PDB file of C-alpha atoms and ligand atoms in Angstrom:
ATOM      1  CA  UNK L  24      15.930  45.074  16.973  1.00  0.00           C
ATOM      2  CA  UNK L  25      17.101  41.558  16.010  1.00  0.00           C
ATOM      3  CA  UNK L  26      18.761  41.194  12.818  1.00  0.00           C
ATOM      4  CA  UNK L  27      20.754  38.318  11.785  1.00  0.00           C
ATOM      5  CA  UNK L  28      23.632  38.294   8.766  1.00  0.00           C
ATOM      6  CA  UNK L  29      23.754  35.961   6.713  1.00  0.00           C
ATOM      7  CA  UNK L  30      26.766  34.356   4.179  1.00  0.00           C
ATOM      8  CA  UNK L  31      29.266  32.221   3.776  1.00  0.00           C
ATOM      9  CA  UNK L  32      32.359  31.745   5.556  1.00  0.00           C
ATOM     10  CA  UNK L  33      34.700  35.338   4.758  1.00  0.00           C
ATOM     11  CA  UNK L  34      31.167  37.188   3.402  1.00  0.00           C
ATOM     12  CA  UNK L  35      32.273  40.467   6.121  1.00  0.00           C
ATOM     13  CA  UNK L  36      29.470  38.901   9.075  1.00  0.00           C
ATOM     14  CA  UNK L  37      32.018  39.209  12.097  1.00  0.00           C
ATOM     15  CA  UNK L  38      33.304  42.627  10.405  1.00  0.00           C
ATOM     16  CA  UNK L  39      29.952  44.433  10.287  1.00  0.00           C
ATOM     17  CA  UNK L  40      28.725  43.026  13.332  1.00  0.00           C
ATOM     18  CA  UNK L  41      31.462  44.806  15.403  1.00  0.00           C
ATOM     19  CA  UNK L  42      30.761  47.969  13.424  1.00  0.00           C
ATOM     20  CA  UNK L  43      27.077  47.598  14.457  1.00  0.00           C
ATOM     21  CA  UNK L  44      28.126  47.060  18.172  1.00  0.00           C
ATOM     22  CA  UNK L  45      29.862  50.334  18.015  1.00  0.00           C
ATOM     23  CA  UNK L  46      27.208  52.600  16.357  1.00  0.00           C
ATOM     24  CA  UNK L  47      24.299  51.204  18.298  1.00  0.00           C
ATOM     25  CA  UNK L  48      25.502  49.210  21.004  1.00  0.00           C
ATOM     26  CA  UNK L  49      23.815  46.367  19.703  1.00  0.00           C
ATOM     27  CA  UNK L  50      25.013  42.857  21.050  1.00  0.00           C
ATOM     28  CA  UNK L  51      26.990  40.638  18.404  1.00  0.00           C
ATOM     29  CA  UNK L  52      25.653  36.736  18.916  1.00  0.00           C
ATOM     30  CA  UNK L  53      28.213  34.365  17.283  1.00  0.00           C
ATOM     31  CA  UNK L  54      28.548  30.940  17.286  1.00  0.00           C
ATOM     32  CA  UNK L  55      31.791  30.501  16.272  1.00  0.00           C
ATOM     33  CA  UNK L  56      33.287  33.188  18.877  1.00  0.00           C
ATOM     34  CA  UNK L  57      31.338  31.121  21.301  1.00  0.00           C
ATOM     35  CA  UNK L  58      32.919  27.650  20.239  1.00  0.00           C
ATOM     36  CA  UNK L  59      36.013  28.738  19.996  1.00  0.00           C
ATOM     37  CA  UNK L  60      35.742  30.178  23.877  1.00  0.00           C
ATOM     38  CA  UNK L  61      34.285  26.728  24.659  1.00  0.00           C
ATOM     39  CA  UNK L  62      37.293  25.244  23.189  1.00  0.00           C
ATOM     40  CA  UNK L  63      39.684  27.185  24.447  1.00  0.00           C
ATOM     41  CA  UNK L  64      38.066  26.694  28.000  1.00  0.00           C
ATOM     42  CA  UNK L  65      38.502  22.845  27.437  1.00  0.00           C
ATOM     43  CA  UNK L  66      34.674  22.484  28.813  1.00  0.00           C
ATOM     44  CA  UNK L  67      32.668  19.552  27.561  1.00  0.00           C
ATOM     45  CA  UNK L  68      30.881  21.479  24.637  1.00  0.00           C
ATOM     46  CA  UNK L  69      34.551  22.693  23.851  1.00  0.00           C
ATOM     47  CA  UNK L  70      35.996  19.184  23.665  1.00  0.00           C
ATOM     48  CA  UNK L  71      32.658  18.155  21.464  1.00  0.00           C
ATOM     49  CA  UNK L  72      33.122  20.916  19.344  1.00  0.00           C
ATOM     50  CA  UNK L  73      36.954  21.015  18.434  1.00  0.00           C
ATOM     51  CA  UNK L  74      37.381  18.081  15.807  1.00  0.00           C
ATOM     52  CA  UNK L  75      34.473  19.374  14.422  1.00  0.00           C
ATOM     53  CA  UNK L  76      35.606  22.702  13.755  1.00  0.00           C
ATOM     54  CA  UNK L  77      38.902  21.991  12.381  1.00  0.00           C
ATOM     55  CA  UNK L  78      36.921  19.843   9.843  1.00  0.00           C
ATOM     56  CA  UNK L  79      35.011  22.796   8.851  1.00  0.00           C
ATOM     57  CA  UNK L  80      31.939  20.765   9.545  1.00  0.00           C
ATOM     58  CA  UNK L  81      28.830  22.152  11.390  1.00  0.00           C
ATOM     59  CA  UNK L  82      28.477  21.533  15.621  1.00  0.00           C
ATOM     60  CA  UNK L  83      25.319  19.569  16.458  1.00  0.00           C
ATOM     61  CA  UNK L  84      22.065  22.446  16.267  1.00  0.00           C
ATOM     62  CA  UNK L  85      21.566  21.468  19.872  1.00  0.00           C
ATOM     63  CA  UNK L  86      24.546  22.527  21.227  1.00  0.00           C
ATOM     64  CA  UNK L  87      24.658  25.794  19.124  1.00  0.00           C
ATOM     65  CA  UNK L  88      21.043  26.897  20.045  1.00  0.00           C
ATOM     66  CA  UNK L  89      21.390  25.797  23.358  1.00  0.00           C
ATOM     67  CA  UNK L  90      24.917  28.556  23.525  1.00  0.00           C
ATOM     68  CA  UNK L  91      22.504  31.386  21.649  1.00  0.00           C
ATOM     69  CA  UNK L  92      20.132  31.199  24.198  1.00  0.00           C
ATOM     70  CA  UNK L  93      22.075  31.493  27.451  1.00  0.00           C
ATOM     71  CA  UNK L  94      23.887  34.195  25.807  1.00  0.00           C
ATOM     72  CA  UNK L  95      20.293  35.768  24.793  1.00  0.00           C
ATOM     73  CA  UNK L  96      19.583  35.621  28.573  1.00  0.00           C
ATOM     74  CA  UNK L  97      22.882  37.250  29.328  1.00  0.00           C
ATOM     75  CA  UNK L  98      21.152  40.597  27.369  1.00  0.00           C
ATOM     76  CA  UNK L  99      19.281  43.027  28.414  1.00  0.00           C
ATOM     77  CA  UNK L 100      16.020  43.076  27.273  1.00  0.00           C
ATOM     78  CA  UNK L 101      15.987  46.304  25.647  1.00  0.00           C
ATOM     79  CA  UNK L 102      19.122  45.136  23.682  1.00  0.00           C
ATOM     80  CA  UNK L 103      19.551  44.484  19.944  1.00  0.00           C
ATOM     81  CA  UNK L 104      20.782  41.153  19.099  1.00  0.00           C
ATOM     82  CA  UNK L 105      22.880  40.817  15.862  1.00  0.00           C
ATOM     83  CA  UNK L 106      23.107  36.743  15.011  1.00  0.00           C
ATOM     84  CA  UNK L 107      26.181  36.176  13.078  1.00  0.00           C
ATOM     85  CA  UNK L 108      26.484  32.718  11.985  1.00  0.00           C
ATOM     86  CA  UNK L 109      23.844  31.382  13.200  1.00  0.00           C
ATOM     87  CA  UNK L 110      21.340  29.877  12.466  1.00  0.00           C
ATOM     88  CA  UNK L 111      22.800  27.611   9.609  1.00  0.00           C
ATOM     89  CA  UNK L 112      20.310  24.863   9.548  1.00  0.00           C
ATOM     90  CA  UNK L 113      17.045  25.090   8.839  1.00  0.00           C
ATOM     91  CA  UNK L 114      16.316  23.494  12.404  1.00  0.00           C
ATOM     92  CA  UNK L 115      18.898  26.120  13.969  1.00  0.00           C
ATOM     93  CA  UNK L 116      16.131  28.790  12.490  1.00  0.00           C
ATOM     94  CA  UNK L 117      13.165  26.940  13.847  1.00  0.00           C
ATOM     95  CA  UNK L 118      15.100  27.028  16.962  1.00  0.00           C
ATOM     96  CA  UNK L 119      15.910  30.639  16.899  1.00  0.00           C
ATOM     97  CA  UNK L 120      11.905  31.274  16.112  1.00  0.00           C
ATOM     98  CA  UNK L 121      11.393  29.797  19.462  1.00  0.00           C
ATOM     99  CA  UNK L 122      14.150  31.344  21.393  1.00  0.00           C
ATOM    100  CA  UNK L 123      13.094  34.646  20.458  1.00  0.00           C
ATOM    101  CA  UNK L 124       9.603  33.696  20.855  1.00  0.00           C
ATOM    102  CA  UNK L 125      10.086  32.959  24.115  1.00  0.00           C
ATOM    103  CA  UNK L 126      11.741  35.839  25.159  1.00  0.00           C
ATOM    104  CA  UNK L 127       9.539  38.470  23.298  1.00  0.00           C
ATOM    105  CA  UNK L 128      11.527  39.121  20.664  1.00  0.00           C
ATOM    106  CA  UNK L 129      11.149  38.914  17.014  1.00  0.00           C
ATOM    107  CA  UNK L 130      13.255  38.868  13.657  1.00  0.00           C
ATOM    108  CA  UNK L 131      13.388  42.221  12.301  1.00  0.00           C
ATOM    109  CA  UNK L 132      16.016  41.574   9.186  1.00  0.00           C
ATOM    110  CA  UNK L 133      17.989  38.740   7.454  1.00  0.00           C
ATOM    111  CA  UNK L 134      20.478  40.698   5.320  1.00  0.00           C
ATOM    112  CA  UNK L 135      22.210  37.976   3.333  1.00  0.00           C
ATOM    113  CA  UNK L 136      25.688  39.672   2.215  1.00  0.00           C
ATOM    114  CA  UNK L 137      26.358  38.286  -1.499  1.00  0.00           C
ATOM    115  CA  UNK L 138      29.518  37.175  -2.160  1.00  0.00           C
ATOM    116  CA  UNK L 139      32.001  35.937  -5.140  1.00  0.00           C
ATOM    117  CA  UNK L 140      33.081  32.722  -3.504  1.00  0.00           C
ATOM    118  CA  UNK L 141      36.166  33.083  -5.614  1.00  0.00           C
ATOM    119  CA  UNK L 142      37.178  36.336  -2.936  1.00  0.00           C
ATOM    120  CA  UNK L 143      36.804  34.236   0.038  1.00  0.00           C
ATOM    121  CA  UNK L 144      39.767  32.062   0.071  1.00  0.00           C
ATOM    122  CA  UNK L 145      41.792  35.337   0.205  1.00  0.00           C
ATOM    123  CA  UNK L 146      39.982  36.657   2.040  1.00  0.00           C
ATOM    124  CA  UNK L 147      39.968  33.965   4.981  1.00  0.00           C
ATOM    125  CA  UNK L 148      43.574  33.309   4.374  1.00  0.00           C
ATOM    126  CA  UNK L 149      44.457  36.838   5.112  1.00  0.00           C
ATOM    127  CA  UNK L 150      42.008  37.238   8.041  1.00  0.00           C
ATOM    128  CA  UNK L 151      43.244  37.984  11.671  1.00  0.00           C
ATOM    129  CA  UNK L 152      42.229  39.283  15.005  1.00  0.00           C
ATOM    130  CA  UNK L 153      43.238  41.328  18.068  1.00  0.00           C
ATOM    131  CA  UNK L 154      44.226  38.954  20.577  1.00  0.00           C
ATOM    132  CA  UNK L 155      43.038  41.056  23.226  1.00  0.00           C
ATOM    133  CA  UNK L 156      39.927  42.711  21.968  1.00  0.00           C
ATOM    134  CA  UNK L 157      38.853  40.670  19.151  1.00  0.00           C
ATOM    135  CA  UNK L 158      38.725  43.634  16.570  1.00  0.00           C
ATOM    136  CA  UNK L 159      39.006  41.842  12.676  1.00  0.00           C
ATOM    137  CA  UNK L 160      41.472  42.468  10.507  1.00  0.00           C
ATOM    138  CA  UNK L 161      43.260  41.636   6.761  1.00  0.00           C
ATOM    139  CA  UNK L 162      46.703  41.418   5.379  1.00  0.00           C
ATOM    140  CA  UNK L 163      45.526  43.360   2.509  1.00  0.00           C
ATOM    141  CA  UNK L 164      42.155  44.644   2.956  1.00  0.00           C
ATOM    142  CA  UNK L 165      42.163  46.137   6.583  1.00  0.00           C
ATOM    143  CA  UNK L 166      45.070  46.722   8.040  1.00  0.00           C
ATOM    144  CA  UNK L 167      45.921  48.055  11.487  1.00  0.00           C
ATOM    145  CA  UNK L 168      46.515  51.569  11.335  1.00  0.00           C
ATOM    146  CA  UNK L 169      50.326  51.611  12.761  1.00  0.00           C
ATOM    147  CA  UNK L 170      51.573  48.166  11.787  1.00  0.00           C
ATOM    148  CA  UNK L 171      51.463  45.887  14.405  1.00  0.00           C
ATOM    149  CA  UNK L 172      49.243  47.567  16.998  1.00  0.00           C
ATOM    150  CA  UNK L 173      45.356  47.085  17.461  1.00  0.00           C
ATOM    151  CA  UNK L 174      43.624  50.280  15.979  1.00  0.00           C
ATOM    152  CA  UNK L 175      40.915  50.132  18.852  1.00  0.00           C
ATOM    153  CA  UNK L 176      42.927  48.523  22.000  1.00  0.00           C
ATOM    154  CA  UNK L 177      46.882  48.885  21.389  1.00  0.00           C
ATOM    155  CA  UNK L 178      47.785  45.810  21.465  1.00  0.00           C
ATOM    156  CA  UNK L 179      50.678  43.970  19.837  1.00  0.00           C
ATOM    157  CA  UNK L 180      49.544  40.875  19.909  1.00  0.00           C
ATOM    158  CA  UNK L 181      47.306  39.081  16.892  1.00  0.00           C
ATOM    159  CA  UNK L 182      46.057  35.482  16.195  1.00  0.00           C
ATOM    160  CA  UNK L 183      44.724  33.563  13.082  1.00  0.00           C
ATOM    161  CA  UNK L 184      42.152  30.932  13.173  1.00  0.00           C
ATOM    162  CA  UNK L 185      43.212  27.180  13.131  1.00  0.00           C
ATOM    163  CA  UNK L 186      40.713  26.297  10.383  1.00  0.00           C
ATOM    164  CA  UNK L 187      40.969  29.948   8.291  1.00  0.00           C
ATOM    165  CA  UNK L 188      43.475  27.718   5.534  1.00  0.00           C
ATOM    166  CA  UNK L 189      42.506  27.017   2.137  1.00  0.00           C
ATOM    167  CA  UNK L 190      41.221  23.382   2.336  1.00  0.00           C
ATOM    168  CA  UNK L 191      39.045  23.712   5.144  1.00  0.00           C
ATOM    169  CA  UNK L 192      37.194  26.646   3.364  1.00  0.00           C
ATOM    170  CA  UNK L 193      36.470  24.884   0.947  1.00  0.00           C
ATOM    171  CA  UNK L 194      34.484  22.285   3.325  1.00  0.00           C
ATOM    172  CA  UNK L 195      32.930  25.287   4.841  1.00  0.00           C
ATOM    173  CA  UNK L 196      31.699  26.456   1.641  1.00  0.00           C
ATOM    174  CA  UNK L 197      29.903  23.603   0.857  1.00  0.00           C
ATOM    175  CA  UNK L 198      28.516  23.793   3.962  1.00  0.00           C
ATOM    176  CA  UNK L 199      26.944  26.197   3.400  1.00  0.00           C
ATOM    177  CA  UNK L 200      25.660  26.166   0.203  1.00  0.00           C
ATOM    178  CA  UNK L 201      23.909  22.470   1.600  1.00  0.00           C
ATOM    179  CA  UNK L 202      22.760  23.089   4.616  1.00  0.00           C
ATOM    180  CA  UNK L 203      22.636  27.208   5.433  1.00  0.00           C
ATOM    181  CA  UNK L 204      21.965  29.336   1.661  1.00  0.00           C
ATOM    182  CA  UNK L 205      18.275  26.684   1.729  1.00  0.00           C
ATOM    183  CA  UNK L 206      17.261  28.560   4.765  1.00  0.00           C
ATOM    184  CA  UNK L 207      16.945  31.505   2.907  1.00  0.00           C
ATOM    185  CA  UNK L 208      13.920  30.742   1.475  1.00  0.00           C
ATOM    186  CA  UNK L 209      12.188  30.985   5.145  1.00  0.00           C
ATOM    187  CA  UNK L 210      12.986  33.954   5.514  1.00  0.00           C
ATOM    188  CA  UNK L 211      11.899  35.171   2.397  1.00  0.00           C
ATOM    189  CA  UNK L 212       8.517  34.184   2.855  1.00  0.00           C
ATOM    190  CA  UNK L 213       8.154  36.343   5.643  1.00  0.00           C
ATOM    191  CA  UNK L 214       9.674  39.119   3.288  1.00  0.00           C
ATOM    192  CA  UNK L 215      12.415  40.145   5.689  1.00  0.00           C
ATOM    193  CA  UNK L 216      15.368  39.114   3.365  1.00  0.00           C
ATOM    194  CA  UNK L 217      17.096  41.976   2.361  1.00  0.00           C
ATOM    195  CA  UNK L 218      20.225  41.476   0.200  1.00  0.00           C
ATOM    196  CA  UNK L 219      23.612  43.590   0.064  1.00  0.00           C
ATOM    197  CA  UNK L 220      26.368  43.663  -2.023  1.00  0.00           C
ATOM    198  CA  UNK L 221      28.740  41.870   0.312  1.00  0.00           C
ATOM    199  CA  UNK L 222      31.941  42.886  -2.635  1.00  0.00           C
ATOM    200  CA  UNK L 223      32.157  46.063  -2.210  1.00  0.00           C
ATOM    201  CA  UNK L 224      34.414  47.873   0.057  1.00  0.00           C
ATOM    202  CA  UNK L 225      33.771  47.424   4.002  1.00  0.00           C
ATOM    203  CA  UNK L 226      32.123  51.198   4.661  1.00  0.00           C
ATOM    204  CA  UNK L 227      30.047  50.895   1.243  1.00  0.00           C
ATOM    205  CA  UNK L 228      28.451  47.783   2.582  1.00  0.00           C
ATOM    206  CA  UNK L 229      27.931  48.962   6.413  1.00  0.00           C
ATOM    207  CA  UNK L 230      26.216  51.858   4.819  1.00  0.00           C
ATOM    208  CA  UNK L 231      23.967  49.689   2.681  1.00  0.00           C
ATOM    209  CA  UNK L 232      22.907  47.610   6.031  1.00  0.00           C
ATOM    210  CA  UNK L 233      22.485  51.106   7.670  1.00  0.00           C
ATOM    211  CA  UNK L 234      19.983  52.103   5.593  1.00  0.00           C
ATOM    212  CA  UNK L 235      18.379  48.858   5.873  1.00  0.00           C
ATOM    213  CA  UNK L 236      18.255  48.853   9.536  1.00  0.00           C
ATOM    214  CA  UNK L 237      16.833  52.385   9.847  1.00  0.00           C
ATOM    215  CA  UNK L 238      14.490  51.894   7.197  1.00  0.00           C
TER     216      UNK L 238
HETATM  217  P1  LIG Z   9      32.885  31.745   9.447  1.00  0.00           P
HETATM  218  O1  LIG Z   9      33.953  32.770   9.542  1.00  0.00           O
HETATM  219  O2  LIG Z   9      33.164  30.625   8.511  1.00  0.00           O
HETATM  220  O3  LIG Z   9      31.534  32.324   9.215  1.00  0.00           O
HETATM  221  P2  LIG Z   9      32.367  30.934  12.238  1.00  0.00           P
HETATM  222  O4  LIG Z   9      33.310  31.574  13.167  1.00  0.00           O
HETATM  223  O5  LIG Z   9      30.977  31.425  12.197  1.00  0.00           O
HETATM  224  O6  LIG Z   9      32.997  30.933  10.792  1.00  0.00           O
HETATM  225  O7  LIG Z   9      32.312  29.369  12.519  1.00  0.00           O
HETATM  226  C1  LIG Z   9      33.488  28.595  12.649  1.00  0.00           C
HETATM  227  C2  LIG Z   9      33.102  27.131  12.812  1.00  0.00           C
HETATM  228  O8  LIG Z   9      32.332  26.961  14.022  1.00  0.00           O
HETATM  229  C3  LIG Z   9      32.215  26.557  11.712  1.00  0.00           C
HETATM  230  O9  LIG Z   9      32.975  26.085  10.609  1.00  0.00           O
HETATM  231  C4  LIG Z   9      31.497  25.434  12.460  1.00  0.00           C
HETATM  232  O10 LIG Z   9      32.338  24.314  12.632  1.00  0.00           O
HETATM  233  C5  LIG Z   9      31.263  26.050  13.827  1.00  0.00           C
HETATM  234  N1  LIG Z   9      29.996  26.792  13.920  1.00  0.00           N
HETATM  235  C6  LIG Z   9      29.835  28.129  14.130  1.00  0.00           C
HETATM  236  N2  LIG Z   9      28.543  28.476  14.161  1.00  0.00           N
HETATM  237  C7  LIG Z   9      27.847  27.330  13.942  1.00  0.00           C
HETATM  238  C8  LIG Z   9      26.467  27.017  13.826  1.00  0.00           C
HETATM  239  N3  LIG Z   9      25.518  27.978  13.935  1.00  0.00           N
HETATM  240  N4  LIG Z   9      26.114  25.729  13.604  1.00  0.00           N
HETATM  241  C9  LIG Z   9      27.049  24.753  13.504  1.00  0.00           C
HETATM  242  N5  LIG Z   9      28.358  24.974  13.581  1.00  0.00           N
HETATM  243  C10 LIG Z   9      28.768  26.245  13.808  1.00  0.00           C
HETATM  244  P1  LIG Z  10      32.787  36.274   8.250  1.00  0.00           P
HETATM  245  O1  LIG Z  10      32.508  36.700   9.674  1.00  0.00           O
HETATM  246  O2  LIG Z  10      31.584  36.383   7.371  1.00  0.00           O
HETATM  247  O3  LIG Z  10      33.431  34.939   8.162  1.00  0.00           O
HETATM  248  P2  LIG Z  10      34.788  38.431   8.312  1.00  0.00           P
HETATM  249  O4  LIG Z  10      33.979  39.611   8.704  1.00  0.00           O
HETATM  250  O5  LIG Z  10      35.672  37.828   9.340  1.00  0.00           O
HETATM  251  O6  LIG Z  10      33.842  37.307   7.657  1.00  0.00           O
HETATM  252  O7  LIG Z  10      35.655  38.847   7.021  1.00  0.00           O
HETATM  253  C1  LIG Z  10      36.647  37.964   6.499  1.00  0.00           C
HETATM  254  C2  LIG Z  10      37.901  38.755   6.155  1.00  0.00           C
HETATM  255  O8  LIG Z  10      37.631  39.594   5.027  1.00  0.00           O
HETATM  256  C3  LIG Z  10      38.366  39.680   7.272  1.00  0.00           C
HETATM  257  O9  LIG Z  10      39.791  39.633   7.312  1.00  0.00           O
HETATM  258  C4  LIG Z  10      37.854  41.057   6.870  1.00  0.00           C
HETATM  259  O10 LIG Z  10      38.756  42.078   7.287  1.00  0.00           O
HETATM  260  C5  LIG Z  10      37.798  40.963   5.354  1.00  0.00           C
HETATM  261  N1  LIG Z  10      36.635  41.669   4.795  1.00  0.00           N
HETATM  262  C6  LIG Z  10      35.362  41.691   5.286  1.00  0.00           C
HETATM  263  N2  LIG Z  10      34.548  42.432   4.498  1.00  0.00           N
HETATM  264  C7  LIG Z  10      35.319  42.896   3.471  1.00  0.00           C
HETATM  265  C8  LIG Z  10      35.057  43.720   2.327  1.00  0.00           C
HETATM  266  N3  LIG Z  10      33.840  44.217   2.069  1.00  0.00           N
HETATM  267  N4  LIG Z  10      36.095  43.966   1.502  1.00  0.00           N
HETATM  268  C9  LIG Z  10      37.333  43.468   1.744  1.00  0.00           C
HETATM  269  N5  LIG Z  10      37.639  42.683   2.806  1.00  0.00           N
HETATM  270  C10 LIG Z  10      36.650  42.391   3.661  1.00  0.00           C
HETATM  271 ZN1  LIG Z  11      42.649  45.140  20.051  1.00  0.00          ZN
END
């Protein structure tokens, strides 16, 4: 199965990947995770990419397809791929129909999780992660269980995201509605959108992609 989720910046696509990793051991593809290893690394797509990011503009499609596919060959065949922000051109997607082509794979769903953009600034601004296992988090709306120590690794330790701050959302936003929401359309014609009500709270909407995924 490859699925890919689809929203803007804050829509719940990193937090319903990793529940989708744990129920069915799918793979989580994202871009951004990617990058931000790249950058952290310091290697030559890191350096391209930095600037870029704290901008809240979009890398170069090359560079981003280019990642997806060397991580697609990292997979096993037999594994599910779950594409979390990507693609968010429309010549990422023609990409990705090659990619997958290539490899014998094919789109299965494009759940697009709708969003008030009026709830993303809070939520982005109260977003954080496990610095050792990556596990998402919010100040308000997910919590660790024992404050101050990773629910799934122990950890004490927890990082924010350079460009998760109110201004650069807003460039991220309009990112997206210009370049990424007008690939919808693509996808649509194929009739493998399915849409999800990205407001509601976190288990309500992994049970809605649930039941799209085993339907
Ligand atoms: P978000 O939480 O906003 O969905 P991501 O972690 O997916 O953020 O992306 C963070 C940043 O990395 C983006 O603002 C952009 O600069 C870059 N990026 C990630 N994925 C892509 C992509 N598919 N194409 C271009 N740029 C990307
Ligand atoms: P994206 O990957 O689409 O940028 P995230 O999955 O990182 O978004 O979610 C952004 C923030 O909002 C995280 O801190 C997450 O815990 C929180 N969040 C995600 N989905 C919901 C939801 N349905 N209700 C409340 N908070 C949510
Ligand atoms: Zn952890």
């Amino acid at each position: 199965m490859n699925i890919i989720l689809l929203g803007p910046p804050g829509a719940g696509k990193g937090t319903q990947a990793q529940r989708l990793v744990e129920r069915h051991g799918m793979r989580q593809l994202s871009t951004g995770d990617m990058l931000r290893a790249a950058v952290k690394a310091g290697t030559p797509v890191g350096l391209q990419a930095k600037a870029v990011m704290e901008r809240g503009e979009l890398v170069s499609d090359a560079i981003v397809s280019a990642l997806i596919g060397e991580e697609l060959d990292q997979m096993g065949p037999q594994a599910g791929a779950i594409f979390d922000g990507y693609p968010r051109t429309a010549a990422q997607a023609e990409s990705l129909d090659e990619i997958l082509a290539v490899r014998g794979r094919k789109l299965d769903h494009v759940i697009e999780l709708d969003v008030d953009e009026d709830a993303l600034v809070e939520r982005i601004t109260g977003r954080f992660t496990c610095a050792n296992c990556g596990k998402g988090y919010h100040d308000t709306f997910e919590q660790p269980r024992e404050p101050g120590v990773c629910d799934k690794c122990g950890s004490r330790e927890f990082k924010r995201r350079p460009d998760d701050n109110a201004e650069t959302v807003r460039t991220r936003m309009a990112e997206y509605r210009a370049k990424t929401a007008p690939i919808l359309p693509i996808y649509e014609a194929r009739g493998i959108v399915s849409r999800v009500n990205g407001m509601a709270e976190l288990d309500g909407v992994t049970a809605a992609i649930e039941r799209i995924i085993s339907g």
